Amino acid sequence: MARIVMKFGGTSVADLERIYNVARHVKREVEAGHEVAVVVSAMSGKTNELVGWVQGAPKATGASSPFFDAREYDAVVASGEQVTSGLLAITLQSMGINARSWQGWQIPIKTDNAHGAARILEIDGAELIRRFGEGQVAVIAGFQGLGPDNRIATLGRGGSDTSAVAIAAAIKADRCDIYTDVDGVYTTDPRIEPKARRMKKIAFEEMLEMASLGAKVLQVRSVELAMVHKVRTFVRSSFVDPDAPGMGDLLNPPGTLICDEEEIVEQEVVTGIAYAKDEAQISLRRVADRPGVSAAIFGPLAEAHINVDMIVQNISEDGSKTDMTFTVPSGDVDKALKVLEGAKEKVGFDVIQSESGLVKVSVIGIGMRSHAGVAASAFRALAEKGINIKAITTSEIKISILIDGAYAELAVRTLHSVYGLDKS
């Protein structure tokens, strides 16, 4: 017998038919004798609809300001998961399974006070564990918790993944299964490279890099939590028949296991290729090279909640001037330019330039720590395809390269091939 957390995303619970399919997955694990907690998202499209209602409410009154109270925003958007958890509990009960729905505040999942983007501080899993002893399945509304103001607080987009991993850590689950519309983590996006392979295992650090660099399989915070608490996490498909061969395998079910690197016997040099579209590059030319200039540039951008990624600095020959180049999401370019123009006197740059429509392609693998020449292979392969590199950043287990957006698919396929990821 094992203790399992099963998480189902919005597409998996999009309607009553799919909720019944989810219930069959849950029933399979219950009948195998496992203790089960299920975490659910809102039905597909429901959160967007609820957010739209919140944003539209001030406009409907003719108010000149679109402002709305973040606490009331949370009260509205958290209702999507509440509906799903209740419907799944009813479905399970109709199938003869002892199930009960739980909202975040009932457990409770305690968060900080950052409504709309709260972080989990503590989970008391004692009552859930007691109910497991009575043979009850817990169906938990994801994406939400209880703030210190005693009000519902939501965790931000993708927060149900975070809820599931945090609950798995709190109840000391043997594993956390993240069911989605894909059947695992691939070496790259199969829509771009048909030869992409599903991985059996991937290390926490690699998955964290892939998630933060563009892979949409898991939310970054959920991977961070899994890594900190060493929660073995499976990415699985909810659209495979619940009774298909191997689906009930406790140790090696179909999908990709995200785990500690010590569990991976044969480590590949490169594990995967990720990419992020809609990157933009901003360059400040002839900036005075003096202490504090970087803080004068990036401090105001941080205060404006603009995420800065790749940073490249080139110092002039005499050391008096420097060019500062960095990337931001394309949607933040205008906002960033306005902030920087406001800081021009303090920073002291001559010219500001920007370029949108760029793509960041990243090579990821824990095996890069002990292998030389990985970066050189990437640069050589891209050069042979005539792809110009605008910026480069590296870490111990990743290389990120900024290129023109028109070359994104060619670069992904080229790098996927040069590292042998297209070979089974």
Short mmCIF file of C-alpha atoms in Angstrom, two decimals:
data_model
loop_
_atom_site.label_atom_id
_atom_site.label_comp_id
_atom_site.label_asym_id
_atom_site.label_seq_id
_atom_site.Cartn_x
_atom_site.Cartn_y
_atom_site.Cartn_z
CA MET A 1 0.00 0.00 0.00
CA ALA A 2 1.22 3.50 -0.83
CA ARG A 3 0.10 7.06 -0.21
CA ILE A 4 -0.46 8.89 -3.51
CA VAL A 5 -1.39 12.44 -4.50
CA MET A 6 -3.06 12.66 -7.93
CA LYS A 7 -3.38 16.07 -9.59
CA PHE A 8 -5.63 16.73 -12.60
CA GLY A 9 -5.44 19.91 -14.69
CA GLY A 10 -8.19 21.89 -16.39
CA THR A 11 -8.31 19.90 -19.65
CA SER A 12 -8.60 16.67 -17.65
CA VAL A 13 -11.75 17.93 -15.86
CA ALA A 14 -13.17 20.03 -18.71
CA ASP A 15 -16.66 18.47 -18.55
CA LEU A 16 -18.63 15.77 -16.73
CA GLU A 17 -17.46 13.04 -19.09
CA ARG A 18 -13.82 13.85 -18.38
CA ILE A 19 -14.49 14.13 -14.65
CA TYR A 20 -15.89 10.58 -14.83
CA ASN A 21 -12.68 9.52 -16.60
CA VAL A 22 -10.66 11.10 -13.78
CA ALA A 23 -12.81 9.22 -11.25
CA ARG A 24 -11.88 5.95 -12.99
CA HIS A 25 -8.18 6.78 -12.54
CA VAL A 26 -8.80 7.43 -8.86
CA LYS A 27 -10.86 4.25 -8.49
CA ARG A 28 -7.99 2.21 -9.94
CA GLU A 29 -5.60 3.41 -7.23
CA VAL A 30 -8.17 3.02 -4.44
CA GLU A 31 -8.92 -0.56 -5.47
CA ALA A 32 -5.17 -1.27 -5.42
CA GLY A 33 -5.30 -0.45 -1.70
CA HIS A 34 -3.58 2.94 -1.81
CA GLU A 35 -4.40 6.02 0.28
CA VAL A 36 -5.35 8.73 -2.19
CA ALA A 37 -5.61 12.52 -2.19
CA VAL A 38 -6.74 14.18 -5.42
CA VAL A 39 -5.98 17.82 -6.29
CA VAL A 40 -8.04 19.41 -9.07
CA SER A 41 -7.92 22.55 -11.16
CA ALA A 42 -10.90 24.50 -12.43
CA MET A 43 -12.63 23.16 -15.53
CA SER A 44 -10.82 24.23 -18.72
CA GLY A 45 -11.46 27.90 -19.52
CA LYS A 46 -13.34 28.58 -16.28
CA THR A 47 -10.55 30.56 -14.57
CA ASN A 48 -10.19 32.84 -17.61
CA GLU A 49 -13.95 33.42 -17.54
CA LEU A 50 -13.89 34.26 -13.83
CA VAL A 51 -10.92 36.61 -14.25
CA GLY A 52 -12.78 38.34 -17.08
CA TRP A 53 -15.78 38.87 -14.82
CA VAL A 54 -13.59 40.40 -12.11
CA GLN A 55 -11.91 42.74 -14.57
CA GLY A 56 -15.24 43.68 -16.10
CA ALA A 57 -17.07 44.44 -12.86
CA PRO A 58 -15.58 47.96 -12.31
CA LYS A 59 -16.18 48.84 -15.98
CA ALA A 60 -19.84 47.84 -15.70
CA THR A 61 -20.34 50.54 -13.07
CA GLY A 62 -18.78 53.20 -15.28
CA ALA A 63 -15.83 53.54 -12.90
CA SER A 64 -12.90 55.45 -14.36
CA SER A 65 -10.40 53.09 -12.69
CA PRO A 66 -10.10 49.36 -13.45
CA PHE A 67 -8.93 48.77 -9.85
CA PHE A 68 -10.36 45.82 -7.94
CA ASP A 69 -9.65 44.42 -4.50
CA ALA A 70 -7.22 41.47 -4.77
CA ARG A 71 -8.99 39.74 -1.86
CA GLU A 72 -12.28 39.76 -3.77
CA TYR A 73 -10.45 38.65 -6.91
CA ASP A 74 -9.32 35.57 -4.96
CA ALA A 75 -12.84 34.96 -3.62
CA VAL A 76 -14.16 34.83 -7.19
CA VAL A 77 -11.45 32.93 -9.08
CA ALA A 78 -11.02 30.27 -6.36
CA SER A 79 -14.61 29.17 -6.96
CA GLY A 80 -13.63 27.31 -10.15
CA GLU A 81 -11.65 24.69 -8.23
CA GLN A 82 -14.39 24.47 -5.60
CA VAL A 83 -16.89 23.45 -8.29
CA THR A 84 -14.56 20.79 -9.72
CA SER A 85 -13.73 19.26 -6.34
CA GLY A 86 -17.41 18.95 -5.46
CA LEU A 87 -18.31 17.41 -8.82
CA LEU A 88 -15.50 14.86 -8.62
CA ALA A 89 -16.45 13.92 -5.04
CA ILE A 90 -20.07 13.38 -6.14
CA THR A 91 -18.90 11.27 -9.10
CA LEU A 92 -16.69 9.11 -6.87
CA GLN A 93 -19.50 8.67 -4.34
CA SER A 94 -21.80 7.55 -7.18
CA MET A 95 -19.20 4.88 -8.02
CA GLY A 96 -19.26 3.56 -4.46
CA ILE A 97 -16.07 5.28 -3.29
CA ASN A 98 -15.90 7.05 0.06
CA ALA A 99 -14.84 10.57 -0.99
CA ARG A 100 -15.09 14.08 0.42
CA SER A 101 -14.22 17.45 -1.10
CA TRP A 102 -11.90 19.89 0.68
CA GLN A 103 -11.24 23.58 0.09
CA GLY A 104 -7.85 25.07 0.86
CA TRP A 105 -9.04 26.77 4.04
CA GLN A 106 -10.54 23.55 5.42
CA ILE A 107 -7.26 21.60 5.53
CA PRO A 108 -5.87 24.32 6.14
CA ILE A 109 -3.24 25.33 3.57
CA LYS A 110 -1.77 28.45 5.16
CA THR A 111 -0.28 31.09 2.84
CA ASP A 112 1.23 34.56 3.05
CA ASN A 113 -0.89 37.65 2.36
CA ALA A 114 0.09 38.18 -1.31
CA HIS A 115 -3.44 37.75 -2.71
CA GLY A 116 -3.41 36.53 -6.29
CA ALA A 117 0.15 35.21 -6.01
CA ALA A 118 0.35 33.78 -2.50
CA ARG A 119 3.07 31.41 -1.35
CA ILE A 120 2.37 28.38 0.83
CA LEU A 121 3.78 28.67 4.35
CA GLU A 122 2.39 25.60 6.10
CA ILE A 123 0.02 22.67 5.58
CA ASP A 124 -1.48 20.64 8.43
CA GLY A 125 -2.14 17.23 6.91
CA ALA A 126 -3.20 15.53 10.16
CA GLU A 127 -6.92 15.44 9.40
CA LEU A 128 -6.36 14.17 5.86
CA ILE A 129 -4.20 11.34 7.22
CA ARG A 130 -6.85 10.51 9.83
CA ARG A 131 -9.49 10.27 7.09
CA PHE A 132 -7.19 8.01 5.05
CA GLY A 133 -7.37 5.63 7.99
CA GLU A 134 -11.14 5.55 7.51
CA GLY A 135 -10.70 4.69 3.83
CA GLN A 136 -11.74 8.13 2.59
CA VAL A 137 -10.43 9.80 -0.58
CA ALA A 138 -9.69 13.53 -0.18
CA VAL A 139 -10.67 15.62 -3.23
CA ILE A 140 -8.87 18.95 -2.76
CA ALA A 141 -9.45 22.24 -4.56
CA GLY A 142 -6.03 23.29 -5.87
CA PHE A 143 -4.71 26.82 -6.43
CA GLN A 144 -5.90 28.13 -3.07
CA GLY A 145 -5.14 28.46 0.62
CA LEU A 146 -5.89 30.57 3.67
CA GLY A 147 -4.11 33.89 4.15
CA PRO A 148 -3.17 35.41 7.52
CA ASP A 149 -6.18 37.74 7.13
CA ASN A 150 -8.36 34.60 7.33
CA ARG A 151 -9.46 34.98 3.73
CA ILE A 152 -9.02 32.76 0.66
CA ALA A 153 -5.70 33.42 -1.09
CA THR A 154 -4.86 32.03 -4.54
CA LEU A 155 -1.40 30.87 -5.59
CA GLY A 156 -1.17 32.34 -9.09
CA ARG A 157 -1.54 30.65 -12.46
CA GLY A 158 -0.49 27.01 -12.43
CA GLY A 159 -0.93 27.00 -8.66
CA SER A 160 -2.69 23.63 -8.58
CA ASP A 161 0.62 21.92 -9.42
CA THR A 162 2.15 23.69 -6.44
CA SER A 163 -0.80 22.69 -4.24
CA ALA A 164 -0.36 19.03 -5.19
CA VAL A 165 3.38 18.87 -4.51
CA ALA A 166 3.02 20.80 -1.22
CA ILE A 167 0.27 18.44 -0.03
CA ALA A 168 2.37 15.43 -1.06
CA ALA A 169 5.23 16.79 1.06
CA ALA A 170 2.93 17.54 4.01
CA ILE A 171 1.38 14.06 4.14
CA LYS A 172 4.66 12.32 3.24
CA ALA A 173 3.21 10.77 0.08
CA ASP A 174 5.17 8.09 -1.71
CA ARG A 175 4.69 9.96 -4.96
CA CYS A 176 2.79 12.79 -6.61
CA ASP A 177 1.21 12.07 -10.01
CA ILE A 178 0.61 15.14 -12.18
CA TYR A 179 -1.96 14.14 -14.81
CA THR A 180 -2.13 16.43 -17.82
CA ASP A 181 -2.84 16.36 -21.56
CA VAL A 182 0.66 15.06 -22.39
CA ASP A 183 2.06 11.66 -21.49
CA GLY A 184 5.34 12.83 -20.00
CA VAL A 185 8.32 15.16 -20.41
CA TYR A 186 9.96 15.12 -23.83
CA THR A 187 13.49 15.95 -24.94
CA THR A 188 11.97 18.95 -26.71
CA ASP A 189 8.60 20.10 -28.03
CA PRO A 190 7.27 17.25 -30.24
CA ARG A 191 5.32 19.81 -32.29
CA ILE A 192 8.64 21.22 -33.50
CA GLU A 193 10.73 18.04 -33.57
CA PRO A 194 8.75 14.86 -34.29
CA LYS A 195 11.77 12.80 -33.22
CA ALA A 196 11.53 14.13 -29.65
CA ARG A 197 11.55 11.28 -27.13
CA ARG A 198 9.65 10.89 -23.89
CA MET A 199 12.08 10.57 -20.99
CA LYS A 200 11.63 7.88 -18.36
CA LYS A 201 13.40 9.98 -15.72
CA ILE A 202 14.61 13.55 -15.35
CA ALA A 203 16.40 15.15 -12.38
CA PHE A 204 14.70 17.89 -10.35
CA GLU A 205 17.36 20.45 -11.38
CA GLU A 206 16.92 19.65 -15.07
CA MET A 207 13.14 19.90 -14.84
CA LEU A 208 13.44 23.20 -12.99
CA GLU A 209 15.60 24.60 -15.77
CA MET A 210 13.26 23.29 -18.47
CA ALA A 211 10.19 24.71 -16.74
CA SER A 212 11.79 28.12 -16.21
CA LEU A 213 13.18 28.24 -19.75
CA GLY A 214 9.94 27.65 -21.63
CA ALA A 215 8.70 24.06 -21.15
CA LYS A 216 5.02 24.29 -20.16
CA VAL A 217 4.61 20.84 -18.60
CA LEU A 218 4.93 21.93 -14.95
CA GLN A 219 4.77 25.20 -13.05
CA VAL A 220 8.21 26.35 -11.84
CA ARG A 221 7.24 26.70 -8.18
CA SER A 222 5.92 23.14 -8.07
CA VAL A 223 9.27 21.81 -9.29
CA GLU A 224 11.11 23.93 -6.71
CA LEU A 225 8.96 22.48 -3.94
CA ALA A 226 9.41 18.94 -5.22
CA MET A 227 13.18 19.41 -5.26
CA VAL A 228 13.36 20.92 -1.76
CA HIS A 229 11.17 18.21 -0.21
CA LYS A 230 12.35 15.40 -2.54
CA VAL A 231 8.81 14.57 -3.67
CA ARG A 232 9.02 11.92 -6.40
CA THR A 233 6.76 13.33 -9.11
CA PHE A 234 5.33 11.56 -12.15
CA VAL A 235 4.04 13.45 -15.20
CA ARG A 236 1.29 11.28 -16.73
CA SER A 237 -1.54 11.55 -19.25
CA SER A 238 -5.13 11.56 -18.02
CA PHE A 239 -6.31 10.66 -21.53
CA VAL A 240 -4.81 7.16 -21.52
CA ASP A 241 -7.47 4.57 -20.64
CA PRO A 242 -7.38 4.22 -16.83
CA ASP A 243 -7.35 0.42 -17.19
CA ALA A 244 -4.66 0.25 -19.89
CA PRO A 245 -1.72 -2.12 -19.19
CA GLY A 246 0.78 -0.68 -16.74
CA MET A 247 -1.38 2.21 -15.57
CA GLY A 248 -1.64 0.69 -12.10
CA ASP A 249 2.08 -0.08 -11.81
CA LEU A 250 3.20 1.41 -8.50
CA LEU A 251 6.92 1.65 -9.28
CA ASN A 252 7.06 2.33 -13.03
CA PRO A 253 3.77 3.68 -14.41
CA PRO A 254 3.74 5.22 -17.91
CA GLY A 255 5.05 8.77 -17.89
CA THR A 256 8.16 10.63 -16.75
CA LEU A 257 9.54 10.46 -13.21
CA ILE A 258 11.03 13.69 -11.83
CA CYS A 259 13.40 12.66 -9.07
CA ASP A 260 16.72 13.19 -7.33
CA GLU A 261 19.65 12.75 -9.70
CA GLU A 262 20.94 9.91 -7.51
CA GLU A 263 18.07 7.81 -8.89
CA ILE A 264 19.30 8.28 -12.46
CA VAL A 265 21.94 5.66 -13.14
CA GLU A 266 22.94 6.65 -16.69
CA GLN A 267 23.10 10.44 -16.91
CA GLU A 268 22.94 11.94 -20.39
CA VAL A 269 25.27 14.83 -21.16
CA VAL A 270 22.30 16.78 -22.54
CA THR A 271 18.77 15.92 -21.43
CA GLY A 272 16.61 18.34 -23.38
CA ILE A 273 16.21 21.47 -25.47
CA ALA A 274 13.81 24.18 -24.27
CA TYR A 275 12.79 27.42 -25.94
CA ALA A 276 10.96 30.58 -24.97
CA LYS A 277 9.35 32.81 -27.59
CA ASP A 278 8.52 36.52 -27.39
CA GLU A 279 11.82 37.65 -25.92
CA ALA A 280 13.04 41.22 -26.45
CA GLN A 281 16.48 42.76 -26.15
CA ILE A 282 17.19 46.22 -24.76
CA SER A 283 20.61 47.88 -25.07
CA LEU A 284 21.87 50.97 -23.28
CA ARG A 285 24.82 52.45 -25.20
CA ARG A 286 27.79 54.31 -23.72
CA VAL A 287 26.81 54.07 -20.07
CA ALA A 288 29.28 55.58 -17.57
CA ASP A 289 31.23 52.68 -16.04
CA ARG A 290 31.05 53.50 -12.33
CA PRO A 291 29.92 51.77 -9.12
CA GLY A 292 26.14 51.67 -8.70
CA VAL A 293 25.21 52.00 -12.37
CA SER A 294 23.83 48.45 -12.56
CA ALA A 295 21.64 49.09 -9.52
CA ALA A 296 20.42 52.32 -11.12
CA ILE A 297 19.36 50.34 -14.22
CA PHE A 298 17.91 47.16 -12.75
CA GLY A 299 16.50 48.55 -9.50
CA PRO A 300 13.72 50.59 -11.17
CA LEU A 301 12.95 47.67 -13.51
CA ALA A 302 12.52 45.35 -10.51
CA GLU A 303 10.28 47.90 -8.78
CA ALA A 304 8.13 47.94 -11.93
CA HIS A 305 7.89 44.10 -11.75
CA ILE A 306 9.72 43.65 -15.05
CA ASN A 307 11.56 40.33 -15.22
CA VAL A 308 15.09 40.77 -16.59
CA ASP A 309 16.79 37.65 -17.90
CA MET A 310 20.02 37.52 -19.94
CA ILE A 311 22.46 40.33 -19.12
CA VAL A 312 25.57 41.12 -21.20
CA GLN A 313 28.01 43.96 -20.43
CA ASN A 314 30.71 45.19 -22.81
CA ILE A 315 33.29 47.65 -21.47
CA SER A 316 35.09 50.11 -23.77
CA GLU A 317 38.82 49.85 -24.34
CA ASP A 318 39.67 52.73 -22.00
CA GLY A 319 37.25 51.44 -19.33
CA SER A 320 35.26 54.66 -19.08
CA LYS A 321 32.09 53.55 -20.86
CA THR A 322 30.08 50.34 -21.09
CA ASP A 323 27.22 48.94 -23.17
CA MET A 324 24.57 47.12 -21.12
CA THR A 325 22.33 44.65 -22.97
CA PHE A 326 19.60 42.53 -21.39
CA THR A 327 16.39 40.71 -22.27
CA VAL A 328 12.80 41.16 -21.06
CA PRO A 329 9.50 39.61 -22.19
CA SER A 330 8.28 41.30 -25.39
CA GLY A 331 5.09 42.40 -23.64
CA ASP A 332 7.14 44.45 -21.16
CA VAL A 333 9.28 46.36 -23.68
CA ASP A 334 7.27 49.60 -23.73
CA LYS A 335 6.99 49.60 -19.96
CA ALA A 336 10.73 48.95 -19.59
CA LEU A 337 11.67 51.72 -22.02
CA LYS A 338 9.49 54.18 -20.12
CA VAL A 339 11.11 53.20 -16.80
CA LEU A 340 14.61 53.52 -18.26
CA GLU A 341 13.91 56.91 -19.84
CA GLY A 342 12.82 58.05 -16.39
CA ALA A 343 16.15 56.88 -14.98
CA LYS A 344 18.28 58.32 -17.82
CA GLU A 345 19.74 61.18 -15.80
CA LYS A 346 20.82 58.89 -12.98
CA VAL A 347 22.14 56.12 -15.28
CA GLY A 348 23.76 58.42 -17.83
CA PHE A 349 23.41 56.45 -21.07
CA ASP A 350 23.64 58.05 -24.53
CA VAL A 351 21.24 55.88 -26.55
CA ILE A 352 18.64 53.24 -25.79
CA GLN A 353 17.82 50.56 -28.40
CA SER A 354 15.34 47.69 -28.42
CA GLU A 355 14.57 44.67 -30.57
CA SER A 356 11.57 42.34 -30.24
CA GLY A 357 10.66 39.00 -31.82
CA LEU A 358 13.61 37.09 -30.40
CA VAL A 359 13.74 33.55 -29.03
CA LYS A 360 15.81 32.01 -26.26
CA VAL A 361 16.87 28.42 -26.94
CA SER A 362 18.42 26.46 -24.07
CA VAL A 363 20.47 23.27 -23.84
CA ILE A 364 19.97 21.50 -20.48
CA GLY A 365 21.65 18.53 -18.80
CA ILE A 366 23.23 17.62 -15.46
CA GLY A 367 25.87 15.66 -17.41
CA MET A 368 27.28 18.99 -18.65
CA ARG A 369 29.00 19.40 -15.26
CA SER A 370 31.57 16.77 -16.16
CA HIS A 371 31.83 17.12 -19.94
CA ALA A 372 33.79 19.73 -21.89
CA GLY A 373 32.88 21.04 -25.33
CA VAL A 374 29.10 21.06 -24.94
CA ALA A 375 28.82 24.79 -25.64
CA ALA A 376 31.29 24.64 -28.54
CA SER A 377 29.17 21.93 -30.21
CA ALA A 378 26.08 24.16 -30.00
CA PHE A 379 27.85 27.22 -31.40
CA ARG A 380 29.40 25.24 -34.26
CA ALA A 381 26.09 23.59 -35.20
CA LEU A 382 24.21 26.91 -35.24
CA ALA A 383 26.97 28.58 -37.26
CA GLU A 384 26.75 25.85 -39.90
CA LYS A 385 23.03 26.64 -40.24
CA GLY A 386 23.72 30.37 -40.59
CA ILE A 387 22.08 31.25 -37.26
CA ASN A 388 23.54 34.34 -35.60
CA ILE A 389 23.80 34.38 -31.80
CA LYS A 390 22.89 37.67 -30.10
CA ALA A 391 23.58 36.75 -26.48
CA ILE A 392 24.71 33.77 -24.40
CA THR A 393 24.31 32.86 -20.74
CA THR A 394 25.45 29.69 -19.02
CA SER A 395 25.13 27.88 -15.73
CA GLU A 396 26.50 24.59 -14.48
CA ILE A 397 23.76 22.59 -16.24
CA LYS A 398 22.45 24.87 -19.02
CA ILE A 399 23.41 27.06 -21.96
CA SER A 400 20.91 29.68 -23.18
CA ILE A 401 21.29 31.31 -26.58
CA LEU A 402 19.35 34.33 -27.88
CA ILE A 403 18.54 34.31 -31.61
CA ASP A 404 16.12 35.81 -34.13
CA GLY A 405 12.63 34.34 -33.80
CA ALA A 406 12.56 33.24 -37.44
CA TYR A 407 15.24 30.64 -36.68
CA ALA A 408 13.61 29.16 -33.57
CA GLU A 409 12.42 25.84 -35.02
CA LEU A 410 15.60 25.31 -37.04
CA ALA A 411 17.74 25.95 -33.95
CA VAL A 412 15.70 23.56 -31.78
CA ARG A 413 15.88 20.77 -34.37
CA THR A 414 19.59 21.37 -34.98
CA LEU A 415 20.55 21.24 -31.31
CA HIS A 416 18.27 18.27 -30.66
CA SER A 417 20.12 16.37 -33.38
CA VAL A 418 23.67 17.46 -32.58
CA TYR A 419 23.42 16.01 -29.05
CA GLY A 420 21.87 12.75 -30.29
CA LEU A 421 18.52 13.31 -28.60
CA ASP A 422 16.70 12.14 -31.74
CA LYS A 423 18.14 8.63 -31.34
CA SER A 424 16.27 6.03 -29.31
#
